[in-house]
Amino acid sequence: MAGHKQEVCGLKWSPDKQHLASGGNDNKLFVWNQSSLSPVQRYTDHVAAVKAIAWSPHQHGLLASGGGTADQHIRFWNTLTGQPLQSIATGSQVCNLAWSKTTHEFVSTHGYSQHQILVWKYPSLQQVVCLTGHNCRVLYLAMSPDGQSIVTGAGDETLRFWNVFNKSRLQKESRSALNLFSSIR
């Protein structure tokens, strides 16, 4: 399979395992299926590397992608029709994206220059909370098995744990005090 003209820097399978999205340093986002050696869809709206990719677990065919430092946008795509849906400027490099397993929200991590974690509502793209604590690019993001917490890893050599999708607590907190699973809302 060949498609990207530069380094592949993002890969994500769709929840139904039928499609693979790939992002590259060529600023392109491709969607592949299992029976083709070429991309079945090509998205070229990003103007920087596409590392952050996430498929919605709630809406079949909804794909989100994030662009690098020169782009700073999260873009949404309807892969059933091949059409772009909407986008939002984030003000910094988008390093990772993950959808909540239980709510219509998603989380994005950022690098230059903000080094933050943002939680957003979808489809309104209203920012729910901004989490700070890392002082370098937030390069890595993993969701807990229960879907309530995330862990982030950054260039500052730290891991931080956040209860971003925990609905049982109403307390809001916008910082990590290095206590595991501190609640943010």
Coordinates of C-alpha atoms in Angstrom, one line a residue:
M1 CA 0.0 0.0 0.0
A2 CA 1.4 3.4 -1.0
G3 CA -0.2 6.7 -0.6
H4 CA 1.7 9.2 1.5
K5 CA 4.7 11.0 0.0
Q6 CA 6.3 11.7 3.3
E7 CA 6.5 10.0 6.8
V8 CA 3.3 8.4 8.1
C9 CA 2.8 9.9 11.6
G10 CA -0.7 8.8 12.5
L11 CA -2.8 5.6 12.2
K12 CA -6.2 4.7 13.6
W13 CA -8.7 1.9 12.8
S14 CA -12.4 2.7 12.6
P15 CA -14.5 1.2 15.4
D16 CA -16.0 -1.3 13.0
K17 CA -12.5 -2.3 11.8
Q18 CA -13.5 -1.7 8.2
H19 CA -11.4 1.4 7.6
L20 CA -7.9 2.7 8.5
A21 CA -7.1 6.4 8.6
S22 CA -3.5 7.5 8.1
G23 CA -2.0 10.9 8.5
G24 CA 1.3 12.0 7.2
N25 CA 4.0 14.7 7.2
D26 CA 2.7 15.4 3.6
N27 CA -0.3 17.2 5.3
K28 CA -2.7 14.5 4.0
L29 CA -5.3 12.3 5.7
F30 CA -6.2 9.1 3.9
V31 CA -8.9 6.5 4.5
W32 CA -8.2 2.9 3.4
N33 CA -10.3 -0.1 3.2
Q34 CA -9.2 -3.8 3.4
S35 CA -9.7 -4.5 -0.3
S36 CA -7.8 -1.6 -1.9
L37 CA -4.1 -0.9 -2.3
S38 CA -4.8 2.8 -2.7
P39 CA -6.7 5.2 -0.4
V40 CA -10.5 5.3 -0.9
Q41 CA -10.6 8.8 0.4
R42 CA -8.0 11.6 0.4
Y43 CA -8.4 14.8 2.5
T44 CA -6.0 17.6 1.8
D45 CA -7.3 20.6 3.9
H46 CA -4.5 20.4 6.6
V47 CA -1.5 22.7 6.0
A48 CA 0.8 20.8 8.4
A49 CA 1.5 17.2 9.4
V50 CA -1.5 15.1 10.4
K51 CA -0.6 13.1 13.6
A52 CA -3.8 13.2 15.6
I53 CA -6.6 11.0 14.3
A54 CA -9.7 9.7 16.0
W55 CA -12.9 7.9 14.9
S56 CA -16.1 8.7 16.7
P57 CA -17.5 5.7 18.6
H58 CA -21.0 7.3 18.5
Q59 CA -21.4 8.3 14.9
H60 CA -20.5 5.8 12.2
G61 CA -18.1 7.4 9.6
L62 CA -17.2 10.5 11.7
L63 CA -13.5 11.0 11.7
A64 CA -11.5 13.8 13.4
S65 CA -8.0 14.9 12.5
G66 CA -5.6 17.4 14.0
G67 CA -2.9 19.4 12.2
G68 CA 0.6 20.4 13.3
T69 CA 2.1 23.7 14.2
A70 CA 1.5 25.5 10.8
D71 CA -2.2 24.3 10.8
Q72 CA -3.5 24.2 14.4
H73 CA -6.9 23.0 13.4
I74 CA -9.1 20.0 14.3
R75 CA -11.1 19.0 11.3
F76 CA -14.1 16.7 11.1
W77 CA -14.9 14.5 8.1
N78 CA -17.9 12.4 7.0
T79 CA -16.2 9.4 5.6
L80 CA -19.6 8.0 4.4
T81 CA -19.9 10.9 1.9
G82 CA -16.3 12.0 1.7
Q83 CA -17.3 15.5 2.7
P84 CA -15.6 17.9 5.2
L85 CA -18.0 18.8 8.1
Q86 CA -16.5 21.5 10.2
S87 CA -13.2 22.6 11.8
I88 CA -11.9 24.6 14.8
A89 CA -8.7 26.6 15.2
T90 CA -7.0 25.6 18.5
G91 CA -4.2 28.1 18.6
S92 CA -1.5 25.4 18.9
Q93 CA -0.2 22.2 17.4
V94 CA -2.6 19.2 17.7
C95 CA -0.8 16.2 19.0
N96 CA -3.6 13.7 19.8
L97 CA -7.3 13.2 19.8
A98 CA -9.6 10.8 21.6
W99 CA -13.4 10.5 21.8
S100 CA -15.2 9.9 25.0
K101 CA -16.7 6.4 25.1
T102 CA -19.7 7.6 27.0
T103 CA -20.5 11.2 26.0
H104 CA -20.5 13.3 22.8
E105 CA -17.2 14.9 23.8
F106 CA -13.6 14.5 22.8
V107 CA -10.2 15.5 24.1
S108 CA -7.2 17.0 22.3
T109 CA -3.6 17.4 23.4
H110 CA -1.4 20.2 22.2
G111 CA 2.2 21.1 21.6
Y112 CA 3.8 24.3 20.5
S113 CA 2.9 26.7 21.9
Q114 CA 0.2 26.0 24.5
H115 CA 1.1 22.5 25.9
Q116 CA -2.4 21.9 27.1
I117 CA -5.2 19.3 27.1
L118 CA -8.6 20.5 25.9
V119 CA -12.0 18.8 26.3
W120 CA -14.7 19.7 23.7
K121 CA -18.4 19.1 23.2
Y122 CA -19.4 17.7 19.8
P123 CA -20.9 18.9 17.5
S124 CA -21.0 22.4 19.0
L125 CA -17.2 22.5 19.4
Q126 CA -17.7 24.3 22.7
Q127 CA -14.6 24.0 24.9
V128 CA -15.5 22.3 28.2
V129 CA -12.3 22.6 30.1
C130 CA -8.6 23.5 29.5
L131 CA -6.1 21.4 31.5
T132 CA -2.6 22.7 32.2
G133 CA 0.3 21.2 34.0
H134 CA 2.7 20.0 31.3
N135 CA 5.5 22.4 30.2
C136 CA 6.4 20.7 26.9
R137 CA 4.4 19.2 24.0
V138 CA 1.7 16.8 25.2
L139 CA 2.7 14.0 22.8
Y140 CA 0.9 11.0 24.1
L141 CA -2.7 10.3 25.2
A142 CA -4.3 7.0 26.4
M143 CA -7.9 6.4 27.5
S144 CA -8.6 4.2 30.6
P145 CA -10.5 1.0 29.9
D146 CA -13.6 2.4 31.6
G147 CA -13.5 5.5 29.5
Q148 CA -13.6 8.0 32.4
S149 CA -9.9 8.9 32.7
I150 CA -7.0 9.7 30.4
V151 CA -3.3 9.7 31.0
T152 CA -1.0 12.2 29.1
G153 CA 2.7 12.0 28.5
A154 CA 4.8 15.0 27.5
G155 CA 8.3 16.1 26.5
D156 CA 8.7 17.3 30.1
E157 CA 9.2 13.6 31.1
T158 CA 6.0 13.4 33.1
L159 CA 2.8 11.4 33.0
R160 CA -0.4 13.1 34.3
F161 CA -3.7 11.4 35.1
W162 CA -7.0 13.2 34.5
N163 CA -10.6 12.2 35.3
V164 CA -12.0 14.0 32.2
F165 CA -15.2 12.0 31.6
N166 CA -16.2 11.1 35.1
K167 CA -19.8 12.2 35.5
S168 CA -20.3 11.0 39.1
R169 CA -18.4 14.0 40.5
L170 CA -19.4 17.6 40.0
Q171 CA -16.2 19.1 41.3
K172 CA -14.2 21.1 38.7
E173 CA -10.5 21.3 38.8
S174 CA -8.2 22.6 36.0
R175 CA -4.8 21.5 37.1
S176 CA -3.0 18.3 37.9
A177 CA -1.5 18.2 41.3
L178 CA 0.2 14.9 40.4
N179 CA -2.5 13.1 42.4
L180 CA -3.7 10.1 40.4
F181 CA -7.1 10.6 38.8
S182 CA -7.9 14.1 40.1
S183 CA -11.4 15.1 39.0
I184 CA -11.7 18.1 36.8
R185 CA -15.5 18.5 36.8

